[in-house]
């Protein structure tokens, strides 16, 4: 469960801290341009690292420095509670004077306050419990100490190219290796800002890593059902709640390795089969929600959904948000943004964060709604954007 996210000098986020603690579902609200989507971009940087991207230039660009202030490193810190241990990852990226290439300034991973590895510039030092790691140079180094915390021993440092993040390069040894546990959590984050027109049911492969815009929905659906066949029941149950006339949905082969989703409806003794891509935008979001619910149950602990109420009718928003919150209350954590009145009403003051930015030259501020005194109707005030932090 995500406990804390800290971002500094990244776009409009300067000395920005979001503290979620043990809250299973939270809402981010604020005017357009306040920084809600930027939080998703920051999480996406970390997600990409978990999924294997190691070159700094593929993670951020020079324009990502706040107001071009490249003399101060961009800094990401994330704290996650996993298996009753607090994981903390720190990554600082810099752009040296007279250089066009971004590089790592600092990097470290700690568990329960004890280092798993640390790094300054190009020098990486590993810590562990008789686990072997493969360095970028191809050498295997064995760590010679107990797996009981605290960890006190350290290995001889080795060098990593400044332009590469070390985390994807360190080879984990087993499923209980903290490096593996942490990378899996990052890679399995679901970060969504779907564009239904890009979503199809076609797939030429399988994945458990959805794209932000939902454009690989077919491959995500195929990967989920292939790895976790029982996930079909979870998705089917939800879809029958929101579309009572649905009969079934199946991945049908259209080639040697290609599949396409067909959705069948039945009512009044009549049947209709539709290609997934021919569903309405709102119906595609229902399917997306169904897969999110199933993924949360079987493998994905965290979801960030930017405006999940988009493309839905007013009468559908309340049930949609309530279903997501109920699912993640039992397992995992969801963070959403919204401008929708009905969506806002589904959250309380204790799990609603307000983001404010006085101008494009000012950084984003964040406060918990319960810490702010508001006169008059809460939702009306929030929608008008009359709150200033």
GROMACS .gro file of C-alpha atoms in nm:
model
  389
    1UNK     CA    1   0.000   0.000   0.000
    2UNK     CA    2   0.134   0.342  -0.097
    3UNK     CA    3   0.212   0.541   0.215
    4UNK     CA    4   0.389   0.847   0.080
    5UNK     CA    5   0.491   1.007  -0.249
    6UNK     CA    6   0.737   1.293  -0.257
    7UNK     CA    7   0.830   1.480  -0.576
    8UNK     CA    8   1.058   1.781  -0.611
    9UNK     CA    9   1.139   2.002  -0.910
   10UNK     CA   10   0.934   1.789  -1.151
   11UNK     CA   11   0.703   1.997  -1.371
   12UNK     CA   12   0.464   2.181  -1.135
   13UNK     CA   13   0.550   1.965  -0.834
   14UNK     CA   14   0.800   2.135  -0.606
   15UNK     CA   15   0.863   2.000  -0.257
   16UNK     CA   16   0.534   1.812  -0.306
   17UNK     CA   17   0.432   1.544  -0.060
   18UNK     CA   18   0.122   1.323  -0.073
   19UNK     CA   19   0.072   1.119   0.244
   20UNK     CA   20  -0.187   0.843   0.201
   21UNK     CA   21  -0.088   0.619   0.495
   22UNK     CA   22  -0.334   0.330   0.515
   23UNK     CA   23  -0.616   0.488   0.313
   24UNK     CA   24  -0.752   0.230   0.064
   25UNK     CA   25  -0.918   0.490  -0.161
   26UNK     CA   26  -0.851   0.861  -0.206
   27UNK     CA   27  -0.970   1.145  -0.427
   28UNK     CA   28  -0.768   1.429  -0.580
   29UNK     CA   29  -0.959   1.739  -0.678
   30UNK     CA   30  -0.858   2.080  -0.804
   31UNK     CA   31  -0.881   2.314  -1.100
   32UNK     CA   32  -0.742   2.217  -1.438
   33UNK     CA   33  -0.367   2.270  -1.432
   34UNK     CA   34  -0.342   2.219  -1.056
   35UNK     CA   35  -0.118   1.915  -1.096
   36UNK     CA   36  -0.347   1.611  -1.063
   37UNK     CA   37  -0.229   1.449  -1.385
   38UNK     CA   38   0.132   1.538  -1.305
   39UNK     CA   39   0.110   1.307  -1.005
   40UNK     CA   40   0.018   1.030  -1.247
   41UNK     CA   41   0.319   1.116  -1.465
   42UNK     CA   42   0.548   1.096  -1.160
   43UNK     CA   43   0.406   0.754  -1.073
   44UNK     CA   44   0.450   0.652  -1.435
   45UNK     CA   45   0.822   0.729  -1.416
   46UNK     CA   46   0.850   0.484  -1.126
   47UNK     CA   47   0.625   0.233  -1.300
   48UNK     CA   48   0.849   0.241  -1.608
   49UNK     CA   49   1.153   0.167  -1.392
   50UNK     CA   50   0.973  -0.133  -1.244
   51UNK     CA   51   0.892  -0.250  -1.596
   52UNK     CA   52   1.257  -0.241  -1.697
   53UNK     CA   53   1.326   0.103  -1.842
   54UNK     CA   54   1.669   0.202  -1.716
   55UNK     CA   55   1.789   0.487  -1.938
   56UNK     CA   56   1.723   0.820  -1.769
   57UNK     CA   57   1.657   0.992  -2.101
   58UNK     CA   58   1.361   0.759  -2.158
   59UNK     CA   59   1.210   0.849  -1.822
   60UNK     CA   60   1.228   1.228  -1.813
   61UNK     CA   61   1.330   1.516  -2.039
   62UNK     CA   62   1.506   1.845  -1.976
   63UNK     CA   63   1.170   2.025  -2.004
   64UNK     CA   64   1.045   1.830  -1.699
   65UNK     CA   65   1.254   2.044  -1.465
   66UNK     CA   66   1.032   2.295  -1.288
   67UNK     CA   67   1.054   2.623  -1.485
   68UNK     CA   68   1.375   2.495  -1.644
   69UNK     CA   69   1.558   2.498  -1.310
   70UNK     CA   70   1.805   2.225  -1.399
   71UNK     CA   71   2.057   2.333  -1.133
   72UNK     CA   72   1.844   2.140  -0.880
   73UNK     CA   73   1.793   1.762  -0.927
   74UNK     CA   74   1.450   1.616  -0.990
   75UNK     CA   75   1.375   1.397  -0.691
   76UNK     CA   76   1.129   1.112  -0.645
   77UNK     CA   77   1.065   0.935  -0.316
   78UNK     CA   78   0.807   0.661  -0.271
   79UNK     CA   79   0.723   0.465   0.043
   80UNK     CA   80   0.520   0.145   0.019
   81UNK     CA   81   0.406  -0.096   0.287
   82UNK     CA   82   0.463  -0.449   0.154
   83UNK     CA   83   0.445  -0.767   0.359
   84UNK     CA   84   0.447  -0.559   0.680
   85UNK     CA   85   0.774  -0.393   0.579
   86UNK     CA   86   0.812  -0.030   0.474
   87UNK     CA   87   0.996  -0.001   0.140
   88UNK     CA   88   1.144   0.337   0.056
   89UNK     CA   89   1.290   0.417  -0.285
   90UNK     CA   90   1.474   0.739  -0.364
   91UNK     CA   91   1.580   0.855  -0.709
   92UNK     CA   92   1.737   1.192  -0.789
   93UNK     CA   93   1.815   1.289  -1.149
   94UNK     CA   94   2.027   1.578  -1.265
   95UNK     CA   95   2.127   1.764  -1.579
   96UNK     CA   96   2.487   1.884  -1.540
   97UNK     CA   97   2.596   2.218  -1.684
   98UNK     CA   98   2.681   2.209  -2.052
   99UNK     CA   99   2.535   1.859  -2.085
  100UNK     CA  100   2.239   1.736  -2.286
  101UNK     CA  101   2.224   1.396  -2.115
  102UNK     CA  102   2.035   1.349  -1.791
  103UNK     CA  103   2.195   1.123  -1.532
  104UNK     CA  104   2.146   0.970  -1.188
  105UNK     CA  105   2.258   1.184  -0.897
  106UNK     CA  106   2.137   0.957  -0.614
  107UNK     CA  107   1.947   0.629  -0.581
  108UNK     CA  108   1.867   0.396  -0.295
  109UNK     CA  109   1.623   0.132  -0.176
  110UNK     CA  110   1.559   0.072   0.193
  111UNK     CA  111   1.341  -0.181   0.373
  112UNK     CA  112   1.241  -0.110   0.733
  113UNK     CA  113   1.502   0.166   0.733
  114UNK     CA  114   1.784  -0.068   0.627
  115UNK     CA  115   1.959  -0.036   0.291
  116UNK     CA  116   1.914  -0.295   0.017
  117UNK     CA  117   2.136  -0.092  -0.211
  118UNK     CA  118   2.256   0.265  -0.227
  119UNK     CA  119   2.413   0.477  -0.493
  120UNK     CA  120   2.591   0.806  -0.538
  121UNK     CA  121   2.660   0.913  -0.894
  122UNK     CA  122   2.796   0.603  -1.073
  123UNK     CA  123   2.891   0.404  -0.764
  124UNK     CA  124   2.644   0.138  -0.642
  125UNK     CA  125   2.675  -0.055  -0.316
  126UNK     CA  126   2.464  -0.368  -0.261
  127UNK     CA  127   2.342  -0.510   0.067
  128UNK     CA  128   2.172  -0.849   0.110
  129UNK     CA  129   2.153  -1.199   0.257
  130UNK     CA  130   2.371  -1.438   0.060
  131UNK     CA  131   2.192  -1.343  -0.262
  132UNK     CA  132   2.372  -1.317  -0.592
  133UNK     CA  133   2.330  -1.015  -0.812
  134UNK     CA  134   2.435  -0.958  -1.171
  135UNK     CA  135   2.598  -0.624  -1.225
  136UNK     CA  136   2.587  -0.446  -1.562
  137UNK     CA  137   2.942  -0.568  -1.622
  138UNK     CA  138   2.818  -0.927  -1.597
  139UNK     CA  139   2.983  -1.023  -1.269
  140UNK     CA  140   2.804  -1.210  -0.993
  141UNK     CA  141   2.861  -1.089  -0.639
  142UNK     CA  142   2.747  -1.290  -0.336
  143UNK     CA  143   2.632  -1.109  -0.024
  144UNK     CA  144   2.764  -1.275   0.290
  145UNK     CA  145   2.519  -1.209   0.571
  146UNK     CA  146   2.193  -1.302   0.739
  147UNK     CA  147   1.851  -1.212   0.608
  148UNK     CA  148   1.744  -1.090   0.949
  149UNK     CA  149   1.701  -0.717   0.979
  150UNK     CA  150   1.883  -0.496   1.050
  151UNK     CA  151   2.130  -0.536   0.767
  152UNK     CA  152   2.473  -0.410   0.855
  153UNK     CA  153   2.717  -0.561   0.607
  154UNK     CA  154   2.784  -0.420   0.266
  155UNK     CA  155   2.947  -0.531  -0.055
  156UNK     CA  156   3.233  -0.384  -0.247
  157UNK     CA  157   3.088  -0.108  -0.467
  158UNK     CA  158   3.068  -0.138  -0.843
  159UNK     CA  159   3.015   0.114  -1.120
  160UNK     CA  160   2.703   0.179  -1.328
  161UNK     CA  161   2.675   0.423  -1.616
  162UNK     CA  162   2.549   0.756  -1.481
  163UNK     CA  163   2.282   0.762  -1.749
  164UNK     CA  164   2.124   0.436  -1.628
  165UNK     CA  165   1.898   0.371  -1.331
  166UNK     CA  166   2.040   0.082  -1.126
  167UNK     CA  167   1.716  -0.082  -1.005
  168UNK     CA  168   1.626  -0.260  -1.333
  169UNK     CA  169   1.986  -0.381  -1.370
  170UNK     CA  170   2.010  -0.565  -1.039
  171UNK     CA  171   1.913  -0.929  -1.083
  172UNK     CA  172   1.690  -1.063  -0.808
  173UNK     CA  173   1.760  -1.410  -0.676
  174UNK     CA  174   1.423  -1.540  -0.555
  175UNK     CA  175   1.059  -1.444  -0.512
  176UNK     CA  176   1.136  -1.322  -0.160
  177UNK     CA  177   1.418  -1.095  -0.273
  178UNK     CA  178   1.319  -0.739  -0.174
  179UNK     CA  179   1.441  -0.612  -0.511
  180UNK     CA  180   1.194  -0.846  -0.684
  181UNK     CA  181   0.908  -0.763  -0.447
  182UNK     CA  182   0.955  -0.391  -0.499
  183UNK     CA  183   0.998  -0.404  -0.876
  184UNK     CA  184   0.686  -0.621  -0.908
  185UNK     CA  185   0.484  -0.368  -0.712
  186UNK     CA  186   0.601  -0.084  -0.934
  187UNK     CA  187   0.546  -0.275  -1.258
  188UNK     CA  188   0.197  -0.389  -1.158
  189UNK     CA  189   0.071  -0.041  -1.078
  190UNK     CA  190  -0.230   0.040  -1.294
  191UNK     CA  191  -0.218   0.401  -1.416
  192UNK     CA  192  -0.511   0.500  -1.635
  193UNK     CA  193  -0.631   0.800  -1.831
  194UNK     CA  194  -0.822   0.600  -2.092
  195UNK     CA  195  -0.915   0.717  -2.440
  196UNK     CA  196  -1.197   0.479  -2.540
  197UNK     CA  197  -1.158   0.550  -2.912
  198UNK     CA  198  -0.812   0.388  -2.890
  199UNK     CA  199  -0.939   0.081  -2.709
  200UNK     CA  200  -0.998  -0.234  -2.913
  201UNK     CA  201  -1.043  -0.598  -2.826
  202UNK     CA  202  -0.770  -0.709  -3.064
  203UNK     CA  203  -0.458  -0.875  -2.928
  204UNK     CA  204  -0.145  -1.023  -3.080
  205UNK     CA  205   0.006  -1.104  -2.744
  206UNK     CA  206  -0.057  -1.099  -2.372
  207UNK     CA  207   0.041  -0.860  -2.095
  208UNK     CA  208  -0.035  -0.773  -1.734
  209UNK     CA  209   0.087  -0.417  -1.792
  210UNK     CA  210  -0.185  -0.189  -1.932
  211UNK     CA  211  -0.096   0.134  -2.107
  212UNK     CA  212  -0.212   0.462  -1.963
  213UNK     CA  213  -0.454   0.534  -2.250
  214UNK     CA  214  -0.596   0.179  -2.252
  215UNK     CA  215  -0.486   0.120  -2.611
  216UNK     CA  216  -0.357  -0.230  -2.531
  217UNK     CA  217  -0.678  -0.331  -2.357
  218UNK     CA  218  -0.719  -0.646  -2.568
  219UNK     CA  219  -0.372  -0.772  -2.478
  220UNK     CA  220  -0.429  -0.685  -2.112
  221UNK     CA  221  -0.759  -0.873  -2.109
  222UNK     CA  222  -0.594  -1.172  -2.278
  223UNK     CA  223  -0.300  -1.168  -2.038
  224UNK     CA  224  -0.524  -1.150  -1.733
  225UNK     CA  225  -0.742  -1.444  -1.839
  226UNK     CA  226  -0.442  -1.649  -1.947
  227UNK     CA  227  -0.261  -1.603  -1.617
  228UNK     CA  228  -0.570  -1.598  -1.392
  229UNK     CA  229  -0.862  -1.781  -1.560
  230UNK     CA  230  -1.086  -1.728  -1.255
  231UNK     CA  231  -1.065  -1.352  -1.322
  232UNK     CA  232  -1.335  -1.404  -1.585
  233UNK     CA  233  -1.591  -1.460  -1.309
  234UNK     CA  234  -1.503  -1.134  -1.136
  235UNK     CA  235  -1.528  -0.935  -1.458
  236UNK     CA  236  -1.847  -1.111  -1.567
  237UNK     CA  237  -2.019  -1.045  -1.234
  238UNK     CA  238  -1.958  -0.671  -1.256
  239UNK     CA  239  -2.056  -0.643  -1.622
  240UNK     CA  240  -2.389  -0.815  -1.556
  241UNK     CA  241  -2.460  -0.553  -1.289
  242UNK     CA  242  -2.413  -0.261  -1.527
  243UNK     CA  243  -2.528  -0.427  -1.850
  244UNK     CA  244  -2.805  -0.677  -1.756
  245UNK     CA  245  -2.855  -0.793  -2.114
  246UNK     CA  246  -2.497  -0.910  -2.161
  247UNK     CA  247  -2.476  -1.281  -2.241
  248UNK     CA  248  -2.100  -1.334  -2.252
  249UNK     CA  249  -1.774  -1.200  -2.392
  250UNK     CA  250  -1.509  -1.415  -2.551
  251UNK     CA  251  -1.168  -1.384  -2.712
  252UNK     CA  252  -1.207  -1.541  -3.054
  253UNK     CA  253  -0.911  -1.639  -3.268
  254UNK     CA  254  -0.873  -1.438  -3.588
  255UNK     CA  255  -0.528  -1.567  -3.681
  256UNK     CA  256  -0.245  -1.787  -3.563
  257UNK     CA  257  -0.159  -1.568  -3.266
  258UNK     CA  258  -0.426  -1.300  -3.293
  259UNK     CA  259  -0.751  -1.275  -3.099
  260UNK     CA  260  -1.043  -1.035  -3.091
  261UNK     CA  261  -1.307  -0.981  -2.824
  262UNK     CA  262  -1.668  -1.034  -2.918
  263UNK     CA  263  -1.946  -0.926  -2.681
  264UNK     CA  264  -2.285  -1.098  -2.700
  265UNK     CA  265  -2.612  -0.955  -2.573
  266UNK     CA  266  -2.949  -1.128  -2.534
  267UNK     CA  267  -3.295  -0.986  -2.461
  268UNK     CA  268  -3.651  -1.083  -2.553
  269UNK     CA  269  -3.532  -1.402  -2.724
  270UNK     CA  270  -3.309  -1.201  -2.957
  271UNK     CA  271  -2.929  -1.200  -2.972
  272UNK     CA  272  -2.671  -0.943  -3.082
  273UNK     CA  273  -2.296  -0.991  -3.123
  274UNK     CA  274  -2.070  -0.686  -3.129
  275UNK     CA  275  -1.702  -0.639  -3.185
  276UNK     CA  276  -1.558  -0.478  -2.872
  277UNK     CA  277  -1.438  -0.176  -3.072
  278UNK     CA  278  -1.800  -0.103  -3.170
  279UNK     CA  279  -1.917  -0.056  -2.811
  280UNK     CA  280  -1.985   0.296  -2.687
  281UNK     CA  281  -1.715   0.488  -2.499
  282UNK     CA  282  -1.901   0.441  -2.172
  283UNK     CA  283  -1.943   0.066  -2.228
  284UNK     CA  284  -1.570   0.034  -2.296
  285UNK     CA  285  -1.510   0.203  -1.960
  286UNK     CA  286  -1.738  -0.056  -1.797
  287UNK     CA  287  -1.514  -0.328  -1.942
  288UNK     CA  288  -1.206  -0.140  -1.828
  289UNK     CA  289  -1.349  -0.121  -1.477
  290UNK     CA  290  -1.428  -0.494  -1.486
  291UNK     CA  291  -1.066  -0.575  -1.571
  292UNK     CA  292  -0.938  -0.334  -1.303
  293UNK     CA  293  -1.154  -0.512  -1.044
  294UNK     CA  294  -1.027  -0.852  -1.155
  295UNK     CA  295  -0.665  -0.736  -1.170
  296UNK     CA  296  -0.692  -0.592  -0.821
  297UNK     CA  297  -0.821  -0.922  -0.690
  298UNK     CA  298  -0.551  -1.135  -0.848
  299UNK     CA  299  -0.230  -0.937  -0.886
  300UNK     CA  300  -0.242  -0.557  -0.889
  301UNK     CA  301  -0.224  -0.373  -0.555
  302UNK     CA  302  -0.255  -0.013  -0.674
  303UNK     CA  303  -0.453   0.188  -0.928
  304UNK     CA  304  -0.439   0.554  -1.027
  305UNK     CA  305  -0.735   0.647  -1.247
  306UNK     CA  306  -0.748   0.998  -1.388
  307UNK     CA  307  -1.118   1.096  -1.404
  308UNK     CA  308  -1.284   0.753  -1.410
  309UNK     CA  309  -1.624   0.925  -1.440
  310UNK     CA  310  -1.542   1.050  -1.791
  311UNK     CA  311  -1.768   0.909  -2.065
  312UNK     CA  312  -2.034   0.800  -1.811
  313UNK     CA  313  -2.389   0.931  -1.776
  314UNK     CA  314  -2.472   1.112  -1.447
  315UNK     CA  315  -2.681   0.816  -1.329
  316UNK     CA  316  -2.387   0.575  -1.377
  317UNK     CA  317  -2.114   0.768  -1.196
  318UNK     CA  318  -2.219   0.692  -0.838
  319UNK     CA  319  -2.234   0.314  -0.883
  320UNK     CA  320  -1.908   0.316  -1.081
  321UNK     CA  321  -1.712   0.500  -0.810
  322UNK     CA  322  -1.871   0.304  -0.526
  323UNK     CA  323  -1.780  -0.025  -0.693
  324UNK     CA  324  -1.417   0.077  -0.733
  325UNK     CA  325  -1.393   0.196  -0.374
  326UNK     CA  326  -1.555  -0.120  -0.239
  327UNK     CA  327  -1.318  -0.344  -0.433
  328UNK     CA  328  -1.003  -0.170  -0.318
  329UNK     CA  329  -1.128  -0.149   0.040
  330UNK     CA  330  -1.091  -0.526   0.061
  331UNK     CA  331  -0.751  -0.532  -0.106
  332UNK     CA  332  -0.506  -0.278  -0.241
  333UNK     CA  333  -0.546   0.094  -0.294
  334UNK     CA  334  -0.698   0.328  -0.552
  335UNK     CA  335  -0.632   0.697  -0.615
  336UNK     CA  336  -0.866   0.886  -0.849
  337UNK     CA  337  -0.915   1.239  -0.975
  338UNK     CA  338  -1.248   1.398  -1.061
  339UNK     CA  339  -1.442   1.714  -1.138
  340UNK     CA  340  -1.773   1.533  -1.115
  341UNK     CA  341  -2.018   1.628  -0.839
  342UNK     CA  342  -2.151   1.275  -0.787
  343UNK     CA  343  -1.800   1.127  -0.776
  344UNK     CA  344  -1.690   1.385  -0.519
  345UNK     CA  345  -1.987   1.303  -0.297
  346UNK     CA  346  -1.873   0.940  -0.277
  347UNK     CA  347  -1.564   1.040  -0.079
  348UNK     CA  348  -1.529   1.191   0.268
  349UNK     CA  349  -1.323   1.481   0.400
  350UNK     CA  350  -1.070   1.233   0.539
  351UNK     CA  351  -0.978   1.085   0.199
  352UNK     CA  352  -1.017   1.388  -0.030
  353UNK     CA  353  -0.710   1.595  -0.119
  354UNK     CA  354  -0.737   1.943  -0.268
  355UNK     CA  355  -0.468   2.059  -0.510
  356UNK     CA  356  -0.424   2.426  -0.582
  357UNK     CA  357  -0.188   2.628  -0.796
  358UNK     CA  358  -0.222   3.005  -0.792
  359UNK     CA  359  -0.057   3.050  -1.131
  360UNK     CA  360   0.155   2.863  -1.383
  361UNK     CA  361   0.460   3.017  -1.217
  362UNK     CA  362   0.370   2.872  -0.877
  363UNK     CA  363   0.410   2.511  -0.756
  364UNK     CA  364   0.121   2.282  -0.667
  365UNK     CA  365  -0.002   2.287  -0.308
  366UNK     CA  366  -0.195   2.001  -0.149
  367UNK     CA  367  -0.407   1.975   0.165
  368UNK     CA  368  -0.643   1.720   0.307
  369UNK     CA  369  -1.002   1.843   0.291
  370UNK     CA  370  -1.058   1.767   0.658
  371UNK     CA  371  -0.795   2.031   0.742
  372UNK     CA  372  -0.983   2.307   0.558
  373UNK     CA  373  -1.281   2.504   0.687
  374UNK     CA  374  -1.545   2.560   0.420
  375UNK     CA  375  -1.854   2.780   0.446
  376UNK     CA  376  -2.165   2.671   0.259
  377UNK     CA  377  -2.220   2.361   0.050
  378UNK     CA  378  -1.902   2.160   0.024
  379UNK     CA  379  -1.948   2.015  -0.325
  380UNK     CA  380  -2.067   2.344  -0.475
  381UNK     CA  381  -1.762   2.519  -0.332
  382UNK     CA  382  -1.531   2.252  -0.467
  383UNK     CA  383  -1.683   2.255  -0.814
  384UNK     CA  384  -1.667   2.637  -0.834
  385UNK     CA  385  -1.302   2.614  -0.735
  386UNK     CA  386  -1.340   2.878  -0.467
  387UNK     CA  387  -1.095   2.707  -0.231
  388UNK     CA  388  -0.744   2.846  -0.216
  389UNK     CA  389  -0.468   2.685  -0.013
   0.00000   0.00000   0.00000
